[in-house]
mmCIF file of C-alpha atoms in Angstrom:
data_model
loop_
_atom_site.group_PDB
_atom_site.id
_atom_site.type_symbol
_atom_site.label_atom_id
_atom_site.label_comp_id
_atom_site.label_asym_id
_atom_site.label_seq_id
_atom_site.Cartn_x
_atom_site.Cartn_y
_atom_site.Cartn_z
ATOM 1 C CA UNK A 1 42.714 -31.269 -28.574
ATOM 2 C CA UNK A 2 40.168 -28.609 -29.124
ATOM 3 C CA UNK A 3 41.185 -25.179 -27.883
ATOM 4 C CA UNK A 4 38.282 -22.831 -26.998
ATOM 5 C CA UNK A 5 39.350 -19.317 -26.987
ATOM 6 C CA UNK A 6 37.435 -17.459 -24.163
ATOM 7 C CA UNK A 7 37.998 -13.832 -23.050
ATOM 8 C CA UNK A 8 40.364 -13.521 -20.097
ATOM 9 C CA UNK A 9 37.709 -11.953 -17.855
ATOM 10 C CA UNK A 10 35.276 -14.890 -18.368
ATOM 11 C CA UNK A 11 35.049 -17.045 -15.440
ATOM 12 C CA UNK A 12 31.798 -19.076 -15.004
ATOM 13 C CA UNK A 13 32.170 -19.338 -11.186
ATOM 14 C CA UNK A 14 31.807 -15.383 -10.909
ATOM 15 C CA UNK A 15 29.200 -14.812 -13.584
ATOM 16 C CA UNK A 16 26.013 -13.766 -11.762
ATOM 17 C CA UNK A 17 22.583 -13.303 -13.289
ATOM 18 C CA UNK A 18 21.330 -9.824 -12.116
ATOM 19 C CA UNK A 19 18.332 -10.269 -9.972
ATOM 20 C CA UNK A 20 15.178 -8.215 -10.373
ATOM 21 C CA UNK A 21 13.792 -6.187 -7.512
ATOM 22 C CA UNK A 22 10.527 -8.205 -7.843
ATOM 23 C CA UNK A 23 12.682 -11.588 -7.710
ATOM 24 C CA UNK A 24 14.695 -10.317 -4.894
ATOM 25 C CA UNK A 25 11.822 -9.147 -2.742
ATOM 26 C CA UNK A 26 9.718 -12.289 -3.480
ATOM 27 C CA UNK A 27 12.724 -14.455 -2.574
ATOM 28 C CA UNK A 28 12.538 -12.752 0.895
ATOM 29 C CA UNK A 29 8.756 -13.592 1.218
ATOM 30 C CA UNK A 30 7.275 -10.187 0.355
ATOM 31 C CA UNK A 31 3.786 -9.967 -1.086
ATOM 32 C CA UNK A 32 3.685 -8.110 -4.512
ATOM 33 C CA UNK A 33 0.573 -5.926 -4.799
ATOM 34 C CA UNK A 34 -0.172 -4.215 -8.070
ATOM 35 C CA UNK A 35 -1.044 -0.483 -7.955
ATOM 36 C CA UNK A 36 -2.674 1.651 -10.311
ATOM 37 C CA UNK A 37 -2.270 5.474 -10.822
ATOM 38 C CA UNK A 38 -5.429 7.514 -10.477
ATOM 39 C CA UNK A 39 -6.128 10.535 -12.813
ATOM 40 C CA UNK A 40 -4.671 12.781 -10.089
ATOM 41 C CA UNK A 41 -1.379 10.683 -10.275
ATOM 42 C CA UNK A 42 -1.978 9.149 -6.890
ATOM 43 C CA UNK A 43 -1.294 5.491 -6.430
ATOM 44 C CA UNK A 44 -4.375 3.463 -5.562
ATOM 45 C CA UNK A 45 -4.652 -0.013 -4.097
ATOM 46 C CA UNK A 46 -7.726 -2.292 -3.242
ATOM 47 C CA UNK A 47 -7.629 -3.357 0.395
ATOM 48 C CA UNK A 48 -10.088 -5.336 2.694
ATOM 49 C CA UNK A 49 -11.020 -4.001 6.043
ATOM 50 C CA UNK A 50 -12.619 -6.718 8.286
ATOM 51 C CA UNK A 51 -13.114 -8.761 4.985
ATOM 52 C CA UNK A 52 -14.805 -5.973 3.207
ATOM 53 C CA UNK A 53 -13.201 -4.462 -0.062
ATOM 54 C CA UNK A 54 -12.459 -0.896 -0.568
ATOM 55 C CA UNK A 55 -10.483 1.636 -2.733
ATOM 56 C CA UNK A 56 -7.660 3.449 -1.048
ATOM 57 C CA UNK A 57 -5.120 5.953 -1.897
ATOM 58 C CA UNK A 58 -1.400 4.949 -0.853
ATOM 59 C CA UNK A 59 -0.090 8.038 0.985
ATOM 60 C CA UNK A 60 3.504 7.802 2.461
ATOM 61 C CA UNK A 61 2.961 11.146 3.970
ATOM 62 C CA UNK A 62 0.015 10.161 6.085
ATOM 63 C CA UNK A 63 0.934 9.141 9.450
ATOM 64 C CA UNK A 64 -2.048 6.791 10.070
ATOM 65 C CA UNK A 65 -4.285 4.781 7.847
ATOM 66 C CA UNK A 66 -7.679 6.626 7.600
ATOM 67 C CA UNK A 67 -11.242 5.542 6.551
ATOM 68 C CA UNK A 68 -13.796 8.108 5.522
ATOM 69 C CA UNK A 69 -16.535 8.700 8.207
ATOM 70 C CA UNK A 70 -19.168 7.838 5.558
ATOM 71 C CA UNK A 71 -17.654 4.399 5.080
ATOM 72 C CA UNK A 72 -17.884 3.342 8.703
ATOM 73 C CA UNK A 73 -21.046 1.309 7.941
ATOM 74 C CA UNK A 74 -19.558 -0.069 4.795
ATOM 75 C CA UNK A 75 -16.687 -1.674 6.829
ATOM 76 C CA UNK A 76 -18.824 -2.420 9.755
ATOM 77 C CA UNK A 77 -16.473 -0.418 12.043
ATOM 78 C CA UNK A 78 -16.961 0.214 15.713
ATOM 79 C CA UNK A 79 -15.892 3.837 16.534
ATOM 80 C CA UNK A 80 -15.197 6.054 19.413
ATOM 81 C CA UNK A 81 -14.446 9.816 19.667
ATOM 82 C CA UNK A 82 -10.898 10.902 19.728
ATOM 83 C CA UNK A 83 -8.975 13.930 20.810
ATOM 84 C CA UNK A 84 -6.611 13.731 17.844
ATOM 85 C CA UNK A 85 -7.323 16.475 15.265
ATOM 86 C CA UNK A 86 -6.580 15.535 11.522
ATOM 87 C CA UNK A 87 -4.879 17.706 8.993
ATOM 88 C CA UNK A 88 -4.271 17.121 5.315
ATOM 89 C CA UNK A 89 -4.165 18.765 1.914
ATOM 90 C CA UNK A 90 -6.523 21.451 2.157
ATOM 91 C CA UNK A 91 -7.980 20.908 5.575
ATOM 92 C CA UNK A 92 -6.834 21.207 9.111
ATOM 93 C CA UNK A 93 -8.278 20.637 12.738
ATOM 94 C CA UNK A 94 -10.681 18.029 11.619
ATOM 95 C CA UNK A 95 -12.528 16.062 14.193
ATOM 96 C CA UNK A 96 -11.700 12.416 14.220
ATOM 97 C CA UNK A 97 -12.866 9.147 15.765
ATOM 98 C CA UNK A 98 -10.851 5.992 16.038
ATOM 99 C CA UNK A 99 -11.743 2.256 15.338
ATOM 100 C CA UNK A 100 -9.495 -0.149 17.101
ATOM 101 C CA UNK A 101 -8.564 -3.690 16.599
ATOM 102 C CA UNK A 102 -9.507 -4.095 12.951
ATOM 103 C CA UNK A 103 -8.208 -6.517 10.385
ATOM 104 C CA UNK A 104 -6.553 -5.449 7.091
ATOM 105 C CA UNK A 105 -5.699 -7.581 4.126
ATOM 106 C CA UNK A 106 -3.970 -6.307 0.974
ATOM 107 C CA UNK A 107 -3.769 -9.000 -1.811
ATOM 108 C CA UNK A 108 -2.602 -11.847 0.641
ATOM 109 C CA UNK A 109 -0.712 -9.737 3.068
ATOM 110 C CA UNK A 110 -2.701 -9.603 6.392
ATOM 111 C CA UNK A 111 -2.411 -7.846 9.768
ATOM 112 C CA UNK A 112 -4.780 -7.885 12.876
ATOM 113 C CA UNK A 113 -5.194 -5.397 15.674
ATOM 114 C CA UNK A 114 -5.030 -2.323 13.349
ATOM 115 C CA UNK A 115 -6.241 1.100 14.530
ATOM 116 C CA UNK A 116 -7.969 3.353 12.027
ATOM 117 C CA UNK A 117 -8.484 6.944 12.111
ATOM 118 C CA UNK A 118 -11.958 8.041 10.902
ATOM 119 C CA UNK A 119 -12.650 11.444 9.595
ATOM 120 C CA UNK A 120 -14.456 13.198 6.797
ATOM 121 C CA UNK A 121 -12.660 12.677 3.594
ATOM 122 C CA UNK A 122 -14.914 14.888 1.536
ATOM 123 C CA UNK A 123 -12.273 17.262 0.513
ATOM 124 C CA UNK A 124 -10.166 14.411 -0.715
ATOM 125 C CA UNK A 125 -12.964 12.810 -2.722
ATOM 126 C CA UNK A 126 -14.118 16.212 -4.187
ATOM 127 C CA UNK A 127 -10.572 16.802 -5.550
ATOM 128 C CA UNK A 128 -10.592 13.377 -7.104
ATOM 129 C CA UNK A 129 -14.006 13.940 -8.557
ATOM 130 C CA UNK A 130 -12.977 17.342 -9.863
ATOM 131 C CA UNK A 131 -10.085 15.389 -11.817
ATOM 132 C CA UNK A 132 -12.661 12.799 -13.042
ATOM 133 C CA UNK A 133 -11.138 10.094 -10.773
ATOM 134 C CA UNK A 134 -12.930 7.667 -8.517
ATOM 135 C CA UNK A 135 -13.784 8.310 -4.921
ATOM 136 C CA UNK A 136 -11.877 6.391 -2.282
ATOM 137 C CA UNK A 137 -13.006 4.843 1.071
ATOM 138 C CA UNK A 138 -9.726 5.794 2.810
ATOM 139 C CA UNK A 139 -5.949 6.154 2.758
ATOM 140 C CA UNK A 140 -3.218 3.665 3.470
ATOM 141 C CA UNK A 141 -0.767 5.509 5.637
ATOM 142 C CA UNK A 142 2.784 5.140 6.841
ATOM 143 C CA UNK A 143 1.743 3.007 9.835
ATOM 144 C CA UNK A 144 0.647 0.120 7.603
ATOM 145 C CA UNK A 145 3.643 0.739 5.258
ATOM 146 C CA UNK A 146 6.073 0.683 8.219
ATOM 147 C CA UNK A 147 4.476 -2.635 9.691
ATOM 148 C CA UNK A 148 4.714 -4.188 6.276
ATOM 149 C CA UNK A 149 8.408 -3.073 5.737
ATOM 150 C CA UNK A 150 6.993 -1.680 2.513
ATOM 151 C CA UNK A 151 8.991 -1.214 -0.676
ATOM 152 C CA UNK A 152 7.255 0.842 -3.452
ATOM 153 C CA UNK A 153 8.297 0.235 -7.001
ATOM 154 C CA UNK A 154 7.084 3.344 -8.764
ATOM 155 C CA UNK A 155 8.281 2.358 -12.161
ATOM 156 C CA UNK A 156 6.553 -1.020 -12.145
ATOM 157 C CA UNK A 157 3.464 0.119 -10.077
ATOM 158 C CA UNK A 158 3.907 -2.285 -7.461
ATOM 159 C CA UNK A 159 3.954 -2.346 -3.623
ATOM 160 C CA UNK A 160 5.737 -5.097 -1.571
ATOM 161 C CA UNK A 161 4.724 -6.047 1.981
ATOM 162 C CA UNK A 162 6.323 -8.457 4.081
#
């Protein structure tokens, strides 16, 4: 008879392999989207609006997803005037337009009937250019993050949407 000496605390029934955040979320059918940091330390993501690709800053503090007024033609958006005034870093009371019922896709995660706020993003892009970063077409805001039950993994530069 062979006697194997194991620590008293060892019990193979209770040994669990620790699951990574990535594995846990992917097991729950989240889409993993790689992010990159801009030179201004913002997180940037590539997204498609109505099947047309663009660069966006991920902004948890922005209540709505926004597209620069100069990118309306780029994304083939239909727009109408809005009474809503936009405010952001360095700018307030900006006139806006709205574009309703758009489709957004971010690396396999898709949503339809998305409303976008359109306004002048010059102040955002000027700040990016001043720091030698690339211009963006818009901002992915909390509305999209909420719809996608977002989890942001800052350490591994990943966004998870369900």
